[in-house]
mmCIF file of C-alpha atoms and ligand atoms in Angstrom:
data_model
loop_
_atom_site.group_PDB
_atom_site.id
_atom_site.type_symbol
_atom_site.label_atom_id
_atom_site.label_comp_id
_atom_site.label_asym_id
_atom_site.label_seq_id
_atom_site.Cartn_x
_atom_site.Cartn_y
_atom_site.Cartn_z
ATOM 1 C CA MET A 1 64.634 -31.850 56.812
ATOM 2 C CA LYS A 2 62.760 -31.219 53.611
ATOM 3 C CA ILE A 3 60.465 -28.206 53.722
ATOM 4 C CA ALA A 4 57.943 -26.672 51.323
ATOM 5 C CA LEU A 5 57.436 -22.915 51.136
ATOM 6 C CA VAL A 6 53.932 -21.739 50.311
ATOM 7 C CA GLY A 7 53.074 -18.267 48.931
ATOM 8 C CA ILE A 8 56.136 -17.039 47.065
ATOM 9 C CA GLY A 9 55.720 -13.287 47.461
ATOM 10 C CA LYS A 10 57.613 -10.492 49.195
ATOM 11 C CA ILE A 11 58.509 -12.030 52.550
ATOM 12 C CA ALA A 12 59.169 -15.520 51.171
ATOM 13 C CA THR A 13 61.621 -14.085 48.643
ATOM 14 C CA ASP A 14 63.224 -11.494 50.944
ATOM 15 C CA GLN A 15 63.684 -13.631 54.061
ATOM 16 C CA HIS A 16 62.473 -17.246 53.980
ATOM 17 C CA VAL A 17 64.344 -18.450 50.889
ATOM 18 C CA PRO A 18 67.771 -17.084 51.968
ATOM 19 C CA SER A 19 67.287 -18.221 55.590
ATOM 20 C CA ILE A 20 66.432 -21.778 54.519
ATOM 21 C CA ALA A 21 69.322 -21.803 52.041
ATOM 22 C CA ALA A 22 71.776 -20.729 54.764
ATOM 23 C CA SER A 23 70.579 -23.332 57.272
ATOM 24 C CA ALA A 24 72.053 -26.793 57.717
ATOM 25 C CA ASP A 25 68.707 -27.933 59.164
ATOM 26 C CA TRP A 26 66.610 -27.394 56.049
ATOM 27 C CA ASP A 27 66.353 -28.403 52.400
ATOM 28 C CA LEU A 28 63.897 -26.344 50.345
ATOM 29 C CA ALA A 29 62.299 -29.238 48.460
ATOM 30 C CA ALA A 30 59.238 -27.552 46.879
ATOM 31 C CA THR A 31 57.342 -24.305 46.525
ATOM 32 C CA VAL A 32 53.610 -23.797 46.148
ATOM 33 C CA SER A 33 52.457 -20.562 44.558
ATOM 34 C CA ARG A 34 50.132 -19.564 41.757
ATOM 35 C CA HIS A 35 52.606 -17.086 40.257
ATOM 36 C CA GLY A 36 55.930 -17.342 42.091
ATOM 37 C CA SER A 37 58.722 -19.912 42.148
ATOM 38 C CA VAL A 38 62.324 -20.266 43.317
ATOM 39 C CA PRO A 39 64.994 -21.113 40.727
ATOM 40 C CA GLY A 40 66.129 -24.726 40.971
ATOM 41 C CA VAL A 41 63.281 -25.790 43.304
ATOM 42 C CA GLU A 42 60.362 -27.960 42.209
ATOM 43 C CA SER A 43 57.292 -25.713 42.018
ATOM 44 C CA TYR A 44 53.609 -26.520 42.393
ATOM 45 C CA THR A 45 50.646 -24.254 41.789
ATOM 46 C CA ASP A 46 48.245 -26.415 43.795
ATOM 47 C CA PHE A 47 48.766 -27.238 47.477
ATOM 48 C CA ASP A 48 46.780 -30.486 47.569
ATOM 49 C CA THR A 49 48.823 -31.815 44.647
ATOM 50 C CA MET A 50 52.062 -31.074 46.467
ATOM 51 C CA LEU A 51 50.792 -32.746 49.642
ATOM 52 C CA ALA A 52 49.715 -35.843 47.684
ATOM 53 C CA GLU A 53 52.825 -36.136 45.506
ATOM 54 C CA ARG A 54 55.470 -35.306 48.108
ATOM 55 C CA PRO A 55 54.921 -37.431 51.238
ATOM 56 C CA ASP A 56 58.673 -37.052 51.840
ATOM 57 C CA ILE A 57 58.168 -33.344 52.714
ATOM 58 C CA ARG A 58 57.133 -33.364 56.375
ATOM 59 C CA VAL A 59 57.195 -29.593 57.059
ATOM 60 C CA VAL A 60 55.472 -26.650 55.350
ATOM 61 C CA SER A 61 56.053 -22.948 55.941
ATOM 62 C CA LEU A 62 53.120 -20.698 55.053
ATOM 63 C CA CYS A 63 53.945 -17.195 53.798
ATOM 64 C CA LEU A 64 50.474 -16.277 52.542
ATOM 65 C CA PRO A 65 48.487 -13.298 53.787
ATOM 66 C CA PRO A 66 46.447 -14.135 56.915
ATOM 67 C CA VAL A 67 42.984 -14.676 55.398
ATOM 68 C CA PRO A 68 43.839 -17.561 53.031
ATOM 69 C CA ARG A 69 46.339 -19.062 55.493
ATOM 70 C CA HIS A 70 43.972 -21.118 57.675
ATOM 71 C CA ALA A 71 42.732 -23.346 54.842
ATOM 72 C CA TYR A 72 46.328 -24.154 53.889
ATOM 73 C CA ALA A 73 47.377 -24.775 57.498
ATOM 74 C CA ALA A 74 44.391 -27.042 58.167
ATOM 75 C CA ALA A 75 45.046 -29.018 54.956
ATOM 76 C CA ALA A 76 48.694 -29.454 55.906
ATOM 77 C CA LEU A 77 47.870 -30.650 59.436
ATOM 78 C CA ARG A 78 45.189 -33.020 58.084
ATOM 79 C CA ALA A 79 47.885 -34.431 55.803
ATOM 80 C CA GLY A 80 50.172 -35.005 58.802
ATOM 81 C CA ARG A 81 52.624 -32.169 58.127
ATOM 82 C CA HIS A 82 54.285 -29.865 60.665
ATOM 83 C CA VAL A 83 53.397 -26.218 60.043
ATOM 84 C CA MET A 84 55.173 -22.881 60.443
ATOM 85 C CA LEU A 85 52.978 -19.770 60.208
ATOM 86 C CA GLU A 86 54.024 -16.238 59.195
ATOM 87 C CA LYS A 87 52.674 -13.485 61.422
ATOM 88 C CA PRO A 88 49.864 -12.893 62.181
ATOM 89 C CA PRO A 89 49.174 -16.628 62.641
ATOM 90 C CA GLY A 90 45.627 -16.266 61.314
ATOM 91 C CA ALA A 91 42.805 -13.902 60.529
ATOM 92 C CA THR A 92 40.935 -14.703 63.774
ATOM 93 C CA LEU A 93 41.754 -16.064 67.201
ATOM 94 C CA SER A 94 39.230 -18.880 66.814
ATOM 95 C CA GLU A 95 40.853 -20.278 63.699
ATOM 96 C CA CYS A 96 44.237 -20.216 65.450
ATOM 97 C CA HIS A 97 42.821 -22.123 68.424
ATOM 98 C CA ALA A 98 41.329 -24.641 66.001
ATOM 99 C CA LEU A 99 44.712 -25.149 64.324
ATOM 100 C CA GLU A 100 46.366 -25.707 67.680
ATOM 101 C CA ALA A 101 43.765 -28.334 68.597
ATOM 102 C CA MET A 102 44.374 -30.098 65.271
ATOM 103 C CA ALA A 103 48.136 -30.061 65.814
ATOM 104 C CA ARG A 104 47.788 -31.484 69.324
ATOM 105 C CA ALA A 105 45.421 -34.207 68.145
ATOM 106 C CA GLY A 106 47.801 -35.147 65.325
ATOM 107 C CA ARG A 107 50.954 -34.836 67.490
ATOM 108 C CA LEU A 108 52.337 -32.333 64.999
ATOM 109 C CA SER A 109 54.449 -29.224 65.485
ATOM 110 C CA LEU A 110 52.871 -25.839 64.938
ATOM 111 C CA PHE A 111 54.766 -22.558 65.201
ATOM 112 C CA ALA A 112 53.178 -19.111 65.236
ATOM 113 C CA THR A 113 56.260 -17.071 64.351
ATOM 114 C CA TRP A 114 56.785 -13.496 65.540
ATOM 115 C CA HIS A 115 59.875 -12.379 63.653
ATOM 116 C CA SER A 116 60.283 -9.093 65.589
ATOM 117 C CA ARG A 117 60.779 -11.037 68.805
ATOM 118 C CA GLU A 118 64.003 -12.298 67.223
ATOM 119 C CA ALA A 119 65.361 -8.774 66.588
ATOM 120 C CA ALA A 120 68.924 -8.346 67.837
ATOM 121 C CA ARG A 121 68.378 -6.521 71.162
ATOM 122 C CA VAL A 122 64.931 -7.754 72.253
ATOM 123 C CA ALA A 123 66.224 -10.505 74.548
ATOM 124 C CA GLU A 124 68.416 -7.982 76.422
ATOM 125 C CA ALA A 125 65.460 -5.629 76.802
ATOM 126 C CA ARG A 126 63.418 -8.429 78.324
ATOM 127 C CA ALA A 127 66.195 -9.343 80.757
ATOM 128 C CA TRP A 128 66.690 -5.676 81.773
ATOM 129 C CA LEU A 129 62.972 -5.143 82.453
ATOM 130 C CA ALA A 130 62.586 -8.302 84.545
ATOM 131 C CA GLY A 131 62.166 -7.276 88.167
ATOM 132 C CA ARG A 132 62.019 -3.508 87.423
ATOM 133 C CA GLU A 133 59.048 -1.317 88.272
ATOM 134 C CA LEU A 134 57.538 0.016 85.035
ATOM 135 C CA THR A 135 56.054 3.520 85.173
ATOM 136 C CA ARG A 136 55.395 4.213 81.485
ATOM 137 C CA LEU A 137 55.717 2.345 78.187
ATOM 138 C CA THR A 138 55.275 4.146 74.880
ATOM 139 C CA VAL A 139 55.254 2.472 71.468
ATOM 140 C CA THR A 140 55.676 4.583 68.327
ATOM 141 C CA TRP A 141 55.463 2.589 65.081
ATOM 142 C CA LYS A 142 55.238 4.955 62.109
ATOM 143 C CA GLU A 143 56.102 3.912 58.567
ATOM 144 C CA ASP A 144 55.211 4.615 54.964
ATOM 145 C CA VAL A 145 52.763 2.002 53.672
ATOM 146 C CA ARG A 146 53.651 2.840 50.071
ATOM 147 C CA ARG A 147 57.287 1.979 50.711
ATOM 148 C CA TRP A 148 56.741 -1.297 52.594
ATOM 149 C CA HIS A 149 53.567 -2.718 51.030
ATOM 150 C CA PRO A 150 53.527 -1.482 47.443
ATOM 151 C CA GLY A 151 50.362 -2.652 45.677
ATOM 152 C CA GLN A 152 49.361 -5.152 48.414
ATOM 153 C CA ASP A 153 45.607 -4.650 48.344
ATOM 154 C CA TRP A 154 44.939 -7.516 50.799
ATOM 155 C CA ILE A 155 46.134 -5.292 53.685
ATOM 156 C CA TRP A 156 43.107 -3.037 53.055
ATOM 157 C CA GLU A 157 40.572 -5.879 52.887
ATOM 158 C CA PRO A 158 38.746 -7.409 55.904
ATOM 159 C CA GLY A 159 41.249 -9.589 57.761
ATOM 160 C CA GLY A 160 44.209 -7.698 56.296
ATOM 161 C CA ILE A 161 44.373 -5.722 59.601
ATOM 162 C CA GLY A 162 45.763 -2.545 57.994
ATOM 163 C CA VAL A 163 48.311 -0.687 60.119
ATOM 164 C CA PHE A 164 48.206 -3.540 62.636
ATOM 165 C CA ASP A 165 50.192 -5.585 60.093
ATOM 166 C CA PRO A 166 53.354 -3.739 61.243
ATOM 167 C CA GLY A 167 51.816 -2.753 64.594
ATOM 168 C CA ILE A 168 51.459 -6.379 65.645
ATOM 169 C CA ASN A 169 55.259 -6.623 65.413
ATOM 170 C CA ALA A 170 55.486 -3.993 68.162
ATOM 171 C CA LEU A 171 52.854 -5.848 70.176
ATOM 172 C CA SER A 172 54.807 -9.077 69.778
ATOM 173 C CA ILE A 173 57.846 -7.384 71.341
ATOM 174 C CA VAL A 174 55.843 -5.717 74.134
ATOM 175 C CA THR A 175 54.132 -8.968 75.098
ATOM 176 C CA LEU A 176 57.543 -10.657 75.282
ATOM 177 C CA ILE A 177 59.581 -8.051 77.161
ATOM 178 C CA LEU A 178 57.036 -6.961 79.780
ATOM 179 C CA PRO A 179 57.074 -9.212 82.834
ATOM 180 C CA GLU A 180 53.366 -8.503 83.429
ATOM 181 C CA ALA A 181 50.443 -9.026 81.042
ATOM 182 C CA VAL A 182 48.620 -5.862 79.921
ATOM 183 C CA HIS A 183 45.178 -5.583 78.364
ATOM 184 C CA LEU A 184 43.600 -3.039 76.066
ATOM 185 C CA THR A 185 41.277 -0.431 77.609
ATOM 186 C CA GLY A 186 40.678 1.883 74.671
ATOM 187 C CA ALA A 187 41.613 2.575 71.063
ATOM 188 C CA THR A 188 40.986 4.970 68.209
ATOM 189 C CA LEU A 189 41.223 3.461 64.747
ATOM 190 C CA SER A 190 41.525 5.757 61.701
ATOM 191 C CA PHE A 191 39.921 4.251 58.607
ATOM 192 C CA PRO A 192 40.430 5.780 55.155
ATOM 193 C CA ALA A 193 36.929 6.411 53.835
ATOM 194 C CA ASN A 194 37.523 4.027 50.888
ATOM 195 C CA ARG A 195 39.164 1.166 52.847
ATOM 196 C CA GLN A 196 38.154 -1.683 55.210
ATOM 197 C CA THR A 197 41.140 -1.540 57.574
ATOM 198 C CA PRO A 198 42.774 1.271 59.582
ATOM 199 C CA ILE A 199 45.695 3.379 58.378
ATOM 200 C CA ALA A 200 46.476 4.544 61.925
ATOM 201 C CA ALA A 201 45.653 3.498 65.487
ATOM 202 C CA ARG A 202 46.130 4.784 69.010
ATOM 203 C CA LEU A 203 45.907 2.224 71.835
ATOM 204 C CA ARG A 204 45.801 2.429 75.637
ATOM 205 C CA PHE A 205 46.385 -0.502 77.972
ATOM 206 C CA PHE A 206 45.769 -1.407 81.610
ATOM 207 C CA HIS A 207 48.963 -2.364 83.430
ATOM 208 C CA PRO A 208 48.584 -4.213 86.748
ATOM 209 C CA GLY A 209 51.299 -2.065 88.375
ATOM 210 C CA GLY A 210 49.629 1.181 87.307
ATOM 211 C CA ALA A 211 52.084 2.109 84.553
ATOM 212 C CA GLN A 212 50.815 4.180 81.620
ATOM 213 C CA VAL A 213 51.051 1.944 78.555
ATOM 214 C CA SER A 214 50.166 3.274 75.103
ATOM 215 C CA ALA A 215 50.918 2.698 71.442
ATOM 216 C CA GLU A 216 50.630 4.772 68.295
ATOM 217 C CA PHE A 217 50.744 3.169 64.858
ATOM 218 C CA ASP A 218 50.649 5.222 61.650
ATOM 219 C CA TRP A 219 51.140 4.221 58.019
ATOM 220 C CA ARG A 220 51.247 7.806 56.710
ATOM 221 C CA GLN A 221 54.826 8.526 57.788
ATOM 222 C CA GLU A 222 57.055 9.842 55.025
ATOM 223 C CA GLY A 223 60.805 10.428 55.389
ATOM 224 C CA ASP A 224 62.354 8.894 58.518
ATOM 225 C CA GLN A 225 60.618 5.737 59.691
ATOM 226 C CA THR A 226 60.047 5.102 63.407
ATOM 227 C CA TRP A 227 59.829 1.745 65.181
ATOM 228 C CA THR A 228 60.520 2.677 68.806
ATOM 229 C CA ILE A 229 59.558 1.354 72.253
ATOM 230 C CA VAL A 230 60.429 3.431 75.327
ATOM 231 C CA ALA A 231 60.083 1.766 78.728
ATOM 232 C CA GLU A 232 60.429 4.101 81.725
ATOM 233 C CA THR A 233 61.015 2.448 85.085
ATOM 234 C CA SER A 234 61.694 3.682 88.612
ATOM 235 C CA THR A 235 65.339 2.734 88.049
ATOM 236 C CA GLY A 236 66.076 3.853 84.499
ATOM 237 C CA ILE A 237 64.852 4.205 80.934
ATOM 238 C CA LEU A 238 65.185 1.634 78.173
ATOM 239 C CA THR A 239 64.693 2.487 74.494
ATOM 240 C CA LEU A 240 64.435 -0.090 71.727
ATOM 241 C CA LEU A 241 64.940 1.473 68.293
ATOM 242 C CA ASP A 242 64.606 0.276 64.718
ATOM 243 C CA GLY A 243 62.166 -2.481 65.607
ATOM 244 C CA GLY A 244 64.436 -3.969 68.263
ATOM 245 C CA ALA A 245 67.711 -3.778 66.320
ATOM 246 C CA ARG A 246 69.180 -1.049 68.578
ATOM 247 C CA LEU A 247 69.105 -0.559 72.358
ATOM 248 C CA ILE A 248 69.748 2.464 74.574
ATOM 249 C CA ILE A 249 69.697 2.307 78.372
ATOM 250 C CA ASP A 250 69.778 5.579 80.307
ATOM 251 C CA GLY A 251 71.148 7.454 77.282
ATOM 252 C CA ALA A 252 73.996 5.036 76.530
ATOM 253 C CA ALA A 253 74.173 2.219 74.018
ATOM 254 C CA PRO A 254 75.347 -0.987 75.727
ATOM 255 C CA PRO A 255 77.808 -2.979 73.617
ATOM 256 C CA ALA A 256 76.113 -5.425 71.284
ATOM 257 C CA PRO A 257 76.418 -9.069 72.344
ATOM 258 C CA GLU A 258 78.867 -11.261 70.465
ATOM 259 C CA ASP A 259 77.345 -12.628 67.274
ATOM 260 C CA GLY A 260 76.055 -16.122 67.929
ATOM 261 C CA PRO A 261 75.950 -18.803 65.266
ATOM 262 C CA LEU A 262 72.599 -17.415 64.111
ATOM 263 C CA ASN A 263 72.335 -13.872 62.828
ATOM 264 C CA GLY A 264 69.009 -12.392 61.931
ATOM 265 C CA GLU A 265 65.361 -12.778 62.753
ATOM 266 C CA TYR A 266 64.408 -15.404 60.176
ATOM 267 C CA PRO A 267 67.452 -17.695 60.640
ATOM 268 C CA ARG A 268 66.539 -17.790 64.345
ATOM 269 C CA LEU A 269 62.898 -18.601 63.516
ATOM 270 C CA TYR A 270 63.933 -21.498 61.281
ATOM 271 C CA ALA A 271 66.330 -22.811 63.937
ATOM 272 C CA ARG A 272 63.460 -22.748 66.446
ATOM 273 C CA MET A 273 61.166 -24.576 64.010
ATOM 274 C CA ALA A 274 63.832 -27.272 63.608
ATOM 275 C CA ARG A 275 63.937 -27.677 67.406
ATOM 276 C CA LEU A 276 60.132 -27.792 67.634
ATOM 277 C CA VAL A 277 59.896 -30.495 64.985
ATOM 278 C CA GLY A 278 62.686 -32.407 66.716
ATOM 279 C CA THR A 279 60.821 -32.411 70.021
ATOM 280 C CA GLY A 280 57.221 -32.467 68.744
ATOM 281 C CA GLY A 281 56.693 -29.013 70.233
ATOM 282 C CA ILE A 282 53.956 -26.441 69.662
ATOM 283 C CA ASP A 283 54.523 -22.674 69.999
ATOM 284 C CA MET A 284 51.255 -20.791 69.476
ATOM 285 C CA ASP A 285 51.497 -17.615 71.551
ATOM 286 C CA LEU A 286 48.459 -15.615 70.433
ATOM 287 C CA ALA A 287 48.881 -12.666 72.835
ATOM 288 C CA PRO A 288 49.813 -10.117 70.109
ATOM 289 C CA LEU A 289 46.813 -11.155 67.982
ATOM 290 C CA ALA A 290 44.490 -10.918 71.014
ATOM 291 C CA HIS A 291 45.416 -7.245 71.461
ATOM 292 C CA VAL A 292 44.604 -6.577 67.798
ATOM 293 C CA ALA A 293 41.264 -8.353 68.115
ATOM 294 C CA ASP A 294 40.518 -6.318 71.259
ATOM 295 C CA ALA A 295 41.321 -3.082 69.410
ATOM 296 C CA PHE A 296 38.842 -3.958 66.652
ATOM 297 C CA MET A 297 36.220 -4.821 69.344
ATOM 298 C CA LEU A 298 36.728 -1.825 71.604
ATOM 299 C CA GLY A 299 38.155 0.778 69.247
ATOM 300 C CA ARG A 300 36.406 3.993 68.336
ATOM 301 C CA ARG A 301 36.306 4.462 64.548
ATOM 302 C CA GLU A 302 37.209 7.748 62.916
ATOM 303 C CA ASP A 303 37.063 8.344 59.161
ATOM 304 C CA VAL A 304 40.085 9.934 57.518
ATOM 305 C CA ALA A 305 41.060 10.871 53.948
ATOM 306 C CA PRO A 306 40.684 8.124 51.333
ATOM 307 C CA PHE A 307 43.872 6.194 50.584
ATOM 308 C CA HIS A 308 45.181 5.704 47.036
ATOM 309 C CA TRP A 309 48.494 4.052 46.140
HETATM 310 P P1 LIG B 1 52.446 -10.860 49.463
HETATM 311 O O1 LIG B 1 53.748 -10.767 48.766
HETATM 312 O O2 LIG B 1 51.372 -9.901 49.065
HETATM 313 O O3 LIG B 1 51.791 -12.316 49.360
HETATM 314 C C1 LIG B 1 52.518 -13.503 49.526
HETATM 315 C C2 LIG B 1 52.017 -14.541 48.532
HETATM 316 O O4 LIG B 1 50.818 -15.116 49.008
HETATM 317 C C3 LIG B 1 51.656 -13.973 47.185
HETATM 318 O O5 LIG B 1 52.801 -13.844 46.394
HETATM 319 C C4 LIG B 1 50.665 -14.974 46.642
HETATM 320 O O6 LIG B 1 51.345 -15.940 45.885
HETATM 321 C C5 LIG B 1 50.076 -15.615 47.883
HETATM 322 N N1 LIG B 1 48.684 -15.202 48.033
HETATM 323 C C6 LIG B 1 48.196 -13.957 48.166
HETATM 324 N N2 LIG B 1 46.866 -13.976 48.290
HETATM 325 C C7 LIG B 1 46.496 -15.273 48.227
HETATM 326 C C8 LIG B 1 45.251 -15.965 48.286
HETATM 327 N N3 LIG B 1 44.104 -15.303 48.436
HETATM 328 N N4 LIG B 1 45.275 -17.296 48.204
HETATM 329 C C9 LIG B 1 46.419 -17.967 48.062
HETATM 330 N N5 LIG B 1 47.624 -17.384 47.980
HETATM 331 C C10 LIG B 1 47.651 -16.059 48.077
HETATM 332 O O7 LIG B 1 52.627 -10.718 51.041
HETATM 333 P P2 LIG B 1 53.934 -10.671 51.933
HETATM 334 O O8 LIG B 1 54.366 -9.264 52.095
HETATM 335 O O9 LIG B 1 54.923 -11.680 51.502
HETATM 336 O O10 LIG B 1 53.273 -11.078 53.340
HETATM 337 C C11 LIG B 1 52.815 -12.387 53.602
HETATM 338 C C12 LIG B 1 52.727 -12.562 55.108
HETATM 339 O O11 LIG B 1 54.014 -12.309 55.666
HETATM 340 C C13 LIG B 1 51.763 -11.564 55.769
HETATM 341 O O12 LIG B 1 51.052 -12.191 56.799
HETATM 342 C C14 LIG B 1 52.692 -10.490 56.334
HETATM 343 O O13 LIG B 1 52.159 -9.887 57.490
HETATM 344 C C15 LIG B 1 53.925 -11.305 56.657
HETATM 345 N N6 LIG B 1 55.152 -10.504 56.674
HETATM 346 C C16 LIG B 1 55.434 -9.644 55.646
HETATM 347 C C17 LIG B 1 56.576 -8.847 55.720
HETATM 348 C C18 LIG B 1 56.943 -7.872 54.605
HETATM 349 O O14 LIG B 1 57.924 -7.120 54.760
HETATM 350 N N7 LIG B 1 56.237 -7.842 53.480
HETATM 351 C C19 LIG B 1 57.414 -8.930 56.814
HETATM 352 C C20 LIG B 1 57.142 -9.847 57.793
HETATM 353 C C21 LIG B 1 56.000 -10.634 57.718
HETATM 354 P P3 LIG B 1 50.717 -16.507 44.511
HETATM 355 O O15 LIG B 1 49.853 -15.435 43.906
HETATM 356 O O16 LIG B 1 51.921 -16.817 43.692
HETATM 357 O O17 LIG B 1 49.941 -17.714 44.916
#
């Protein structure tokens, strides 16, 4: 299938372009970006022009930051195209619900991707936790914003969600692997005095079985980076490390599963999008975004030192 990639920046270049190139399902037929392009691929700077001139491209993948994304997604759906959304799927829950309604009305596929859910050991973690009694779950997501988001000012603007940009990856894993739904009961959000979004956050959740569920996100981590989820149960402890790439159960690392035909988070996302388009499916799980919205609603704000690149 022909696909157009929109917003040729860091994630499009690092992950989307190579994943599409390696897939037998997809043919990268056009890009849309004001500054970026992909060698050998027809490039447009205006989205409406691409939609009008390329009716043969039935699928678009949007790699823009969340705030501008809705206008592009709505235009694509209005033009009868299937749409794949980078995470987070939008800047607000309401705009995501509106996109889903448009997709349903137009019988189009819409995919809110959560790349961390496709990390190598996440599926095993989910299977191990099914049926176990959770007593405590602790998320620690600490990374250096200067290393991972150099110069990206949109993350500090309203809708850029700050440290929740990586933190929502942890929430996407938690909402997949836990058999029960949790909801936020309290949060502390640390805002640099000169910025509109938090640089750190501490979250607490209600768990229906009484487990203590908490998360700590911090963008001020230098040196070693930490993307860890520890799930303690009445029958053992599971630890997901490196954002879901490594798994330890009761102190031992279970052997990694045999490599399937699809290696990597983004190749698996594109394979799923191909299946969704093939079946007319919609996958818009907004649970991770709901927790972020709740944190902004319920969170206590504390001011911390100004942030400069
Ligand atoms: P980015 O490089 O800062 O931006 C991507 C592209 O979006 C830019 O190159 C720009 O292309 C376009 N863009 C930016 N602002 C725009 C606006 N106001 N209107 C229209 N186009 C605009 O960001 P990124 O790191 O690739 O992240 C994009 C999305 O992917 C985010 O939602 C992020 O959470 C997600 N993501 C990022 C990573 C990562 O490691 N960076 C990992 C996973 C997911 P032009 O200027 O050429 O139009």
